[in-house]
XYZ file of C-alpha atoms in Angstrom:
471
model
C 1.432 30.194 46.851
C 2.285 31.323 43.470
C 0.439 34.383 42.444
C -2.321 34.392 39.856
C -1.129 35.967 36.502
C -2.456 36.159 33.164
C -0.186 33.257 32.115
C -1.718 30.536 34.463
C -4.377 28.062 32.683
C -7.702 27.645 33.870
C -8.544 24.063 32.313
C -4.839 22.661 32.425
C -3.106 21.374 35.254
C -0.558 24.029 36.259
C 1.045 23.796 39.957
C 0.233 26.522 42.559
C 3.955 26.944 43.010
C 7.047 25.009 41.732
C 8.237 23.430 38.612
C 6.515 20.620 36.902
C 9.273 18.609 35.143
C 7.083 15.547 33.740
C 3.761 13.933 34.053
C 4.502 10.668 35.978
C 1.180 8.852 35.264
C -2.688 9.179 34.829
C -5.291 6.851 36.386
C -9.026 7.049 35.712
C -11.040 5.820 38.956
C -14.643 5.431 37.989
C -15.333 9.259 37.131
C -12.399 10.714 38.958
C -9.255 11.264 36.992
C -5.922 11.244 38.743
C -2.776 12.717 37.661
C 0.684 11.860 39.183
C 3.768 14.327 38.105
C 7.345 15.006 38.865
C 8.011 18.368 40.292
C 10.325 20.552 42.243
C 9.243 23.051 44.700
C 11.794 25.212 43.527
C 15.057 25.363 41.198
C 17.210 23.951 44.094
C 14.963 21.445 45.736
C 14.967 17.514 44.765
C 12.553 16.214 42.522
C 9.604 14.465 44.092
C 5.864 13.248 43.129
C 2.923 15.117 43.226
C -0.636 14.141 42.896
C -3.767 16.027 41.593
C -7.312 14.724 40.960
C -10.391 16.246 38.891
C -13.803 14.722 39.365
C -16.170 13.978 36.378
C -13.939 15.775 33.664
C -10.259 16.474 33.523
C -10.443 20.009 33.646
C -10.757 21.279 37.416
C -7.558 20.152 39.148
C -7.277 20.014 43.009
C -4.010 19.101 44.549
C -3.453 16.284 46.934
C -0.631 15.457 49.438
C 2.621 14.577 47.686
C 2.786 10.750 47.540
C 6.580 10.137 47.404
C 9.492 12.263 48.381
C 13.338 11.234 48.412
C 14.345 9.318 51.248
C 17.882 8.283 53.057
C 20.315 8.965 50.345
C 18.153 9.329 47.594
C 18.716 12.903 45.704
C 15.659 12.927 43.890
C 12.585 10.779 42.558
C 12.036 11.006 38.790
C 8.671 9.840 36.857
C 7.389 6.378 35.931
C 4.007 5.289 35.969
C 0.721 4.353 37.968
C -1.159 1.094 37.088
C -4.264 -0.773 39.123
C -2.829 -4.214 39.508
C -5.656 -6.393 40.956
C -7.028 -4.431 43.879
C -4.093 -2.289 44.499
C -2.650 0.953 42.792
C 0.893 0.776 42.124
C 3.399 3.698 41.831
C 6.489 2.720 39.671
C 9.067 5.670 40.175
C 12.786 6.009 39.578
C 14.866 6.353 42.665
C 17.811 8.579 42.138
C 21.201 8.316 44.295
C 24.575 9.821 43.950
C 25.910 7.030 41.647
C 23.096 4.739 40.502
C 19.315 4.760 39.623
C 16.673 1.979 40.171
C 12.919 1.187 39.457
C 11.039 1.120 43.042
C 7.204 0.352 43.789
C 5.041 1.829 46.276
C 1.351 0.772 47.082
C -1.499 3.344 47.275
C -4.021 2.009 49.792
C -7.600 3.364 50.066
C -7.284 4.943 46.594
C -10.982 5.885 46.261
C -11.140 7.612 49.698
C -11.333 11.325 49.432
C -7.975 13.083 48.531
C -6.788 15.547 51.527
C -4.298 18.338 51.538
C -2.235 19.255 54.664
C -1.383 22.608 55.730
C 2.505 21.533 55.408
C 3.302 21.402 51.677
C 6.088 18.908 52.475
C 3.986 16.591 53.999
C 3.427 12.879 52.317
C 0.220 10.899 51.695
C 0.000 8.564 54.616
C -1.709 6.094 52.323
C 1.411 5.355 50.221
C 3.900 2.688 51.416
C 6.826 1.632 49.535
C 6.890 -1.983 49.295
C 10.358 -2.728 47.119
C 12.781 -2.580 44.243
C 11.327 -3.655 40.808
C 14.654 -3.157 38.850
C 18.260 -2.499 39.700
C 21.770 -3.279 38.656
C 21.854 -6.927 37.122
C 23.141 -8.958 34.267
C 25.743 -6.231 33.175
C 22.792 -3.612 32.698
C 22.982 -0.644 35.016
C 20.937 2.484 35.793
C 17.327 1.267 35.433
C 14.865 3.996 35.103
C 11.614 5.531 33.477
C 9.331 2.681 33.668
C 5.927 2.031 32.162
C 3.900 -1.094 33.255
C 0.967 -2.520 31.371
C -0.800 -6.014 31.412
C 1.002 -8.662 29.415
C -0.661 -11.123 27.039
C -1.748 -14.569 27.663
C -0.349 -15.114 23.903
C 0.722 -12.079 22.055
C -0.145 -13.867 18.673
C -3.734 -14.525 19.791
C -4.672 -11.052 21.589
C -8.109 -11.996 21.881
C -7.213 -14.303 24.726
C -6.727 -11.283 27.121
C -4.056 -10.455 29.453
C -2.032 -12.637 31.910
C 0.863 -11.261 33.920
C 2.495 -7.756 33.575
C 5.242 -6.120 31.401
C 7.698 -3.405 32.284
C 9.364 -1.236 29.819
C 12.416 0.774 31.425
C 15.441 2.609 30.133
C 18.916 1.498 31.237
C 22.567 2.529 30.668
C 24.238 5.763 30.091
C 22.508 9.049 29.515
C 24.058 9.418 26.211
C 23.308 5.820 24.975
C 20.611 4.499 26.908
C 18.933 1.132 26.018
C 15.174 -0.143 26.578
C 14.576 -2.914 28.542
C 11.949 -5.496 29.141
C 11.108 -6.917 32.480
C 7.825 -9.347 33.052
C 5.986 -10.265 36.432
C 3.285 -12.298 37.527
C 2.146 -10.111 40.637
C 3.392 -6.708 39.398
C 5.977 -6.375 42.351
C 8.286 -9.000 41.741
C 10.239 -8.665 38.376
C 12.255 -10.643 35.862
C 14.457 -9.230 33.519
C 13.539 -10.678 29.761
C 16.434 -8.728 28.174
C 16.961 -5.719 25.748
C 14.248 -4.338 23.382
C 15.112 -5.158 19.687
C 13.404 -4.032 16.514
C 12.469 -6.389 13.633
C 12.007 -3.927 10.655
C 13.086 -0.423 10.309
C 12.020 1.845 13.265
C 13.236 4.936 11.636
C 15.870 7.174 11.968
C 15.059 8.462 15.606
C 15.408 4.925 17.038
C 18.788 3.830 15.234
C 21.788 2.845 17.590
C 23.116 5.874 19.124
C 20.049 7.989 19.623
C 18.980 9.122 22.809
C 15.688 7.600 23.631
C 13.911 8.412 26.948
C 10.589 8.207 28.548
C 9.445 5.080 26.693
C 5.628 4.346 27.002
C 3.509 1.769 25.546
C -0.327 1.431 24.587
C -2.434 -1.047 22.735
C -4.727 0.133 19.995
C -7.137 -1.464 17.458
C -6.446 -0.188 14.089
C -9.665 1.203 12.576
C -8.648 0.193 9.125
C -7.691 -3.693 9.681
C -9.134 -4.052 13.118
C -6.105 -5.607 14.491
C -4.501 -4.663 17.989
C -1.348 -3.244 17.944
C 1.174 -2.039 20.349
C 2.120 1.611 19.911
C 5.837 2.526 21.454
C 5.974 6.085 22.313
C 9.408 7.705 23.217
C 10.812 11.108 23.512
C 14.217 11.661 21.328
C 16.651 14.063 22.732
C 18.370 15.731 19.673
C 20.504 19.024 19.411
C 19.674 19.930 23.218
C 16.028 19.542 22.546
C 13.146 16.942 22.671
C 10.311 15.892 20.612
C 7.832 12.854 21.128
C 7.008 10.249 18.819
C 6.049 6.516 18.102
C 6.469 3.484 16.466
C 3.683 0.929 15.628
C 3.874 -2.776 15.664
C 3.468 -5.916 17.967
C 5.531 -6.838 20.848
C 6.591 -10.566 21.067
C 8.689 -11.490 23.794
C 11.626 -8.802 23.886
C 11.273 -8.397 19.787
C 9.249 -5.389 18.668
C 7.999 -6.330 14.809
C 7.586 -2.776 13.410
C 4.684 -2.195 11.129
C 5.070 1.581 10.884
C 8.324 3.681 11.559
C 8.915 6.606 13.854
C 6.128 9.457 13.610
C 5.862 12.832 15.186
C 3.172 12.667 17.918
C 3.184 16.676 18.048
C 4.735 19.333 15.831
C 4.590 22.163 18.295
C 7.346 24.038 20.161
C 6.616 22.354 23.416
C 5.041 19.046 23.932
C 7.056 16.225 25.044
C 7.313 13.199 27.424
C 3.630 11.940 26.740
C 2.024 9.622 29.410
C -0.934 7.170 28.998
C -4.048 7.196 31.141
C -4.586 3.773 33.024
C -7.763 2.255 34.497
C -8.852 0.922 37.707
C -11.005 -2.231 37.120
C -14.591 -1.403 36.128
C -13.580 1.960 34.973
C -13.413 1.070 31.259
C -15.799 -0.704 29.193
C -13.876 -4.207 28.257
C -15.426 -4.602 24.878
C -14.001 -1.434 23.649
C -10.962 -0.944 25.501
C -8.568 -0.979 22.523
C -10.727 1.234 20.413
C -8.829 4.431 22.040
C -6.632 5.840 24.722
C -5.817 9.014 26.492
C -2.533 10.648 26.683
C -1.108 13.667 28.662
C 2.048 15.397 27.684
C 4.449 18.087 29.238
C 4.475 21.648 28.067
C 7.820 23.343 29.083
C 10.010 24.399 26.116
C 13.048 22.152 25.193
C 12.458 19.470 27.550
C 15.003 18.088 30.159
C 17.537 20.915 29.672
C 14.686 23.506 29.816
C 15.572 26.417 32.509
C 12.348 27.047 34.199
C 13.857 30.035 35.805
C 13.649 31.841 32.152
C 10.051 31.489 31.825
C 7.646 34.656 32.450
C 5.282 32.336 34.680
C 8.217 31.865 37.012
C 9.153 35.527 37.192
C 5.670 36.527 37.709
C 4.155 33.894 39.837
C 6.770 31.374 40.840
C 5.397 28.311 38.900
C 6.770 26.920 35.759
C 5.484 24.385 33.121
C 2.038 22.760 32.268
C 0.540 19.484 31.725
C -1.200 19.502 28.481
C -4.979 18.675 28.022
C -5.804 15.081 27.766
C -5.757 13.683 24.343
C -8.135 10.977 22.772
C -5.991 9.039 20.436
C -6.971 6.374 17.942
C -5.029 4.575 15.502
C -6.026 4.692 11.645
C -3.854 2.977 9.122
C -0.782 3.058 11.388
C -1.325 6.917 12.175
C -2.313 8.168 15.621
C -5.168 10.521 15.320
C -5.538 13.104 18.532
C -8.833 14.998 19.430
C -9.500 17.150 22.252
C -11.153 15.391 25.400
C -14.934 14.969 25.735
C -16.588 17.691 27.489
C -14.247 20.453 26.651
C -16.603 22.473 24.643
C -18.826 22.569 27.893
C -15.732 23.236 30.118
C -14.572 26.444 27.759
C -18.224 27.611 27.773
C -18.349 27.433 31.584
C -14.802 28.803 32.066
C -14.096 32.628 32.655
C -10.743 32.896 30.643
C -10.125 29.903 28.391
C -11.208 30.125 24.851
C -11.421 28.076 21.651
C -11.974 28.365 17.717
C -13.161 25.454 15.324
C -13.677 26.022 11.782
C -14.341 23.650 8.970
C -12.476 24.831 6.033
C -11.683 24.255 2.220
C -8.019 24.944 1.719
C -6.993 24.240 -1.914
C -3.200 24.174 -2.921
C -1.511 27.568 -2.787
C -4.025 28.914 -0.530
C -4.373 29.341 3.149
C -6.548 30.243 6.499
C -4.815 32.163 8.985
C -5.670 32.550 12.704
C -4.075 35.496 14.519
C -3.935 35.417 18.217
C -4.059 38.809 19.757
C -2.688 40.118 23.122
C -4.289 42.521 25.324
C -3.010 45.578 23.368
C -4.576 43.982 20.033
C -0.919 42.748 18.868
C -0.449 39.642 17.289
C 1.254 37.008 19.502
C 1.018 34.013 17.411
C -0.556 32.906 14.273
C -1.482 29.458 13.054
C -1.709 29.028 9.239
C -3.308 25.869 7.458
C -2.077 25.739 3.944
C -3.629 22.778 2.950
C -0.451 20.528 2.815
C 1.164 22.219 5.943
C 0.212 23.646 9.188
C 2.300 26.564 10.664
C 2.349 27.860 14.201
C 4.449 30.952 14.712
C 5.358 32.861 17.903
C 5.660 36.443 17.914
C 7.595 38.811 20.271
C 9.512 37.888 23.396
C 8.859 34.162 23.128
C 9.983 34.343 19.202
C 13.582 32.962 18.495
C 15.444 32.002 15.195
C 13.027 29.002 15.101
C 9.648 30.409 16.253
C 7.806 28.793 13.465
C 7.033 25.078 14.083
C 5.703 23.305 10.779
C 3.854 20.032 10.493
C 2.778 18.180 7.391
C -0.797 17.554 6.533
C -1.582 14.521 4.262
C -4.183 14.818 1.441
C -7.801 14.490 2.820
C -11.567 14.795 2.249
C -12.054 17.647 4.792
C -9.953 20.271 6.257
C -10.537 21.515 9.832
C -8.818 23.419 12.713
C -9.388 23.553 16.488
C -7.278 26.115 18.591
C -7.727 26.047 22.426
C -6.144 29.141 24.115
C -5.880 28.585 27.933
C -3.570 31.200 29.692
C -0.036 30.630 28.359
C -1.049 27.364 26.373
C -2.036 26.986 22.828
C -3.209 23.676 21.392
C -3.981 22.943 17.772
C -5.675 20.021 16.308
C -6.122 19.866 12.308
C -7.893 17.935 10.028
C -9.784 15.663 12.182
C -6.857 14.962 14.648
C -4.312 14.256 12.081
C -1.904 16.728 13.413
C -1.504 18.212 16.919
C 0.651 21.129 17.968
C 1.105 22.508 21.452
C 3.006 25.575 22.397
C 3.570 28.008 25.285
C 2.570 31.789 24.122
C 3.222 34.333 26.731
C 0.491 36.949 25.560
C 1.425 40.395 26.945
C -1.132 41.205 29.391
C -3.232 38.130 28.443
C -4.978 36.719 25.424
C -8.044 38.944 23.989
C -9.279 37.363 20.918
C -8.869 35.573 17.500
C -9.158 36.835 13.950
C -9.459 34.705 11.082
C -8.779 35.390 7.378
C -8.251 33.449 4.153
C -6.272 33.686 1.155
C -6.072 32.566 -2.370
C -9.228 30.294 -2.919
C -9.378 29.162 0.654
C -12.895 29.235 2.434
C -14.081 29.140 6.033
C -17.365 26.997 5.642
C -18.416 27.077 9.238
C -17.002 28.269 12.397
C -17.617 28.225 16.148
C -15.875 30.680 18.639
C -15.960 30.613 22.447
C -14.315 33.730 24.080
C -14.636 35.329 27.480
C -12.139 37.908 27.009
């Protein structure tokens, strides 16, 4: 068991011990949140899947027995997705072997039973059964991986007719030049290759041929402006040894993604990557409003896949590394995703013993600013967040800083300026201007976080603020 340290978050999911490498999938079953994740028990162990759940609100995570671990000649299992298909819950995961990868399917029986944990940390959940291969080498395409499964449309041009069958989006090919591929199925277990995903329209520089695109996700959202239902393709881009996540808005018909809005960043912080969408078991969502919003989780780990977890202070002090973000409620407004903290978070912070938050309504004219300073236990500034009206900056100071310790996000002109900051252990998540911009970064506060101080410059004003701090 990893030791408790000041870096361990209280409301975010972090492992008791080991290294979280990616969220694998999230599923809301009634009022119970289930989060599956790819992790290693230690740096030399193979990757496998873990499972944690939280009842009522997604802030109090309890671990379950692992659902999946490598078998036979598998050298590891990587992330995928979790889908409720009819009366079954299916886990779609990447099986890694010495010279190949494939997409496999497992069924999780008795999903609504009480989740138990064994004394043996390597014990597997006996309710999970592998049922077959979804995608392996075929038609000249190799190394299928990173699956996401969603319901397919009866008619993609008449979305009011609802869903029929299933759609799977995967990555295939060499790691340096991957392709996005589409499969379809009538039963969510046997899959037929439709072909490579192609864009009609400019998806943006980040999705041009030759770019390293990984970890695709797809969600459907109704745009609040024109009230049409769009497909939102989320991807993680690997560039210059680091990762950043973003999305393209359009409509998928067959294998063609008709672009209506090119690539936009999903998060502008230092550490957010590999977003995962929450799916629902039947009856767990209101069908009449199912496209109005979605919920996503992401990984906070540094630079992404190439990150070295053993360099993290949490590993040195507690033998654990990386955190899953708070869930974010996402909506689509004029082709842009807005992200806001989840419902129930203020109550959760009020009832917490260490997590803190600051929310302010601001007036920030050009050439003015509002700055929040996040202080460590000695009262020294560990991080600053600066709202300049047209930009938002998050700067890490001290040991966590580097030549690029300031992350910057653009802010569009709007009627209102606002800022919400959540500090939980070593995690800092920032939401600005009603969710127009989100930023997530890890900050290792020396001795732990102590307080927030706010100041204004120029003609900026803090009109109202709400501050919850238990430190």
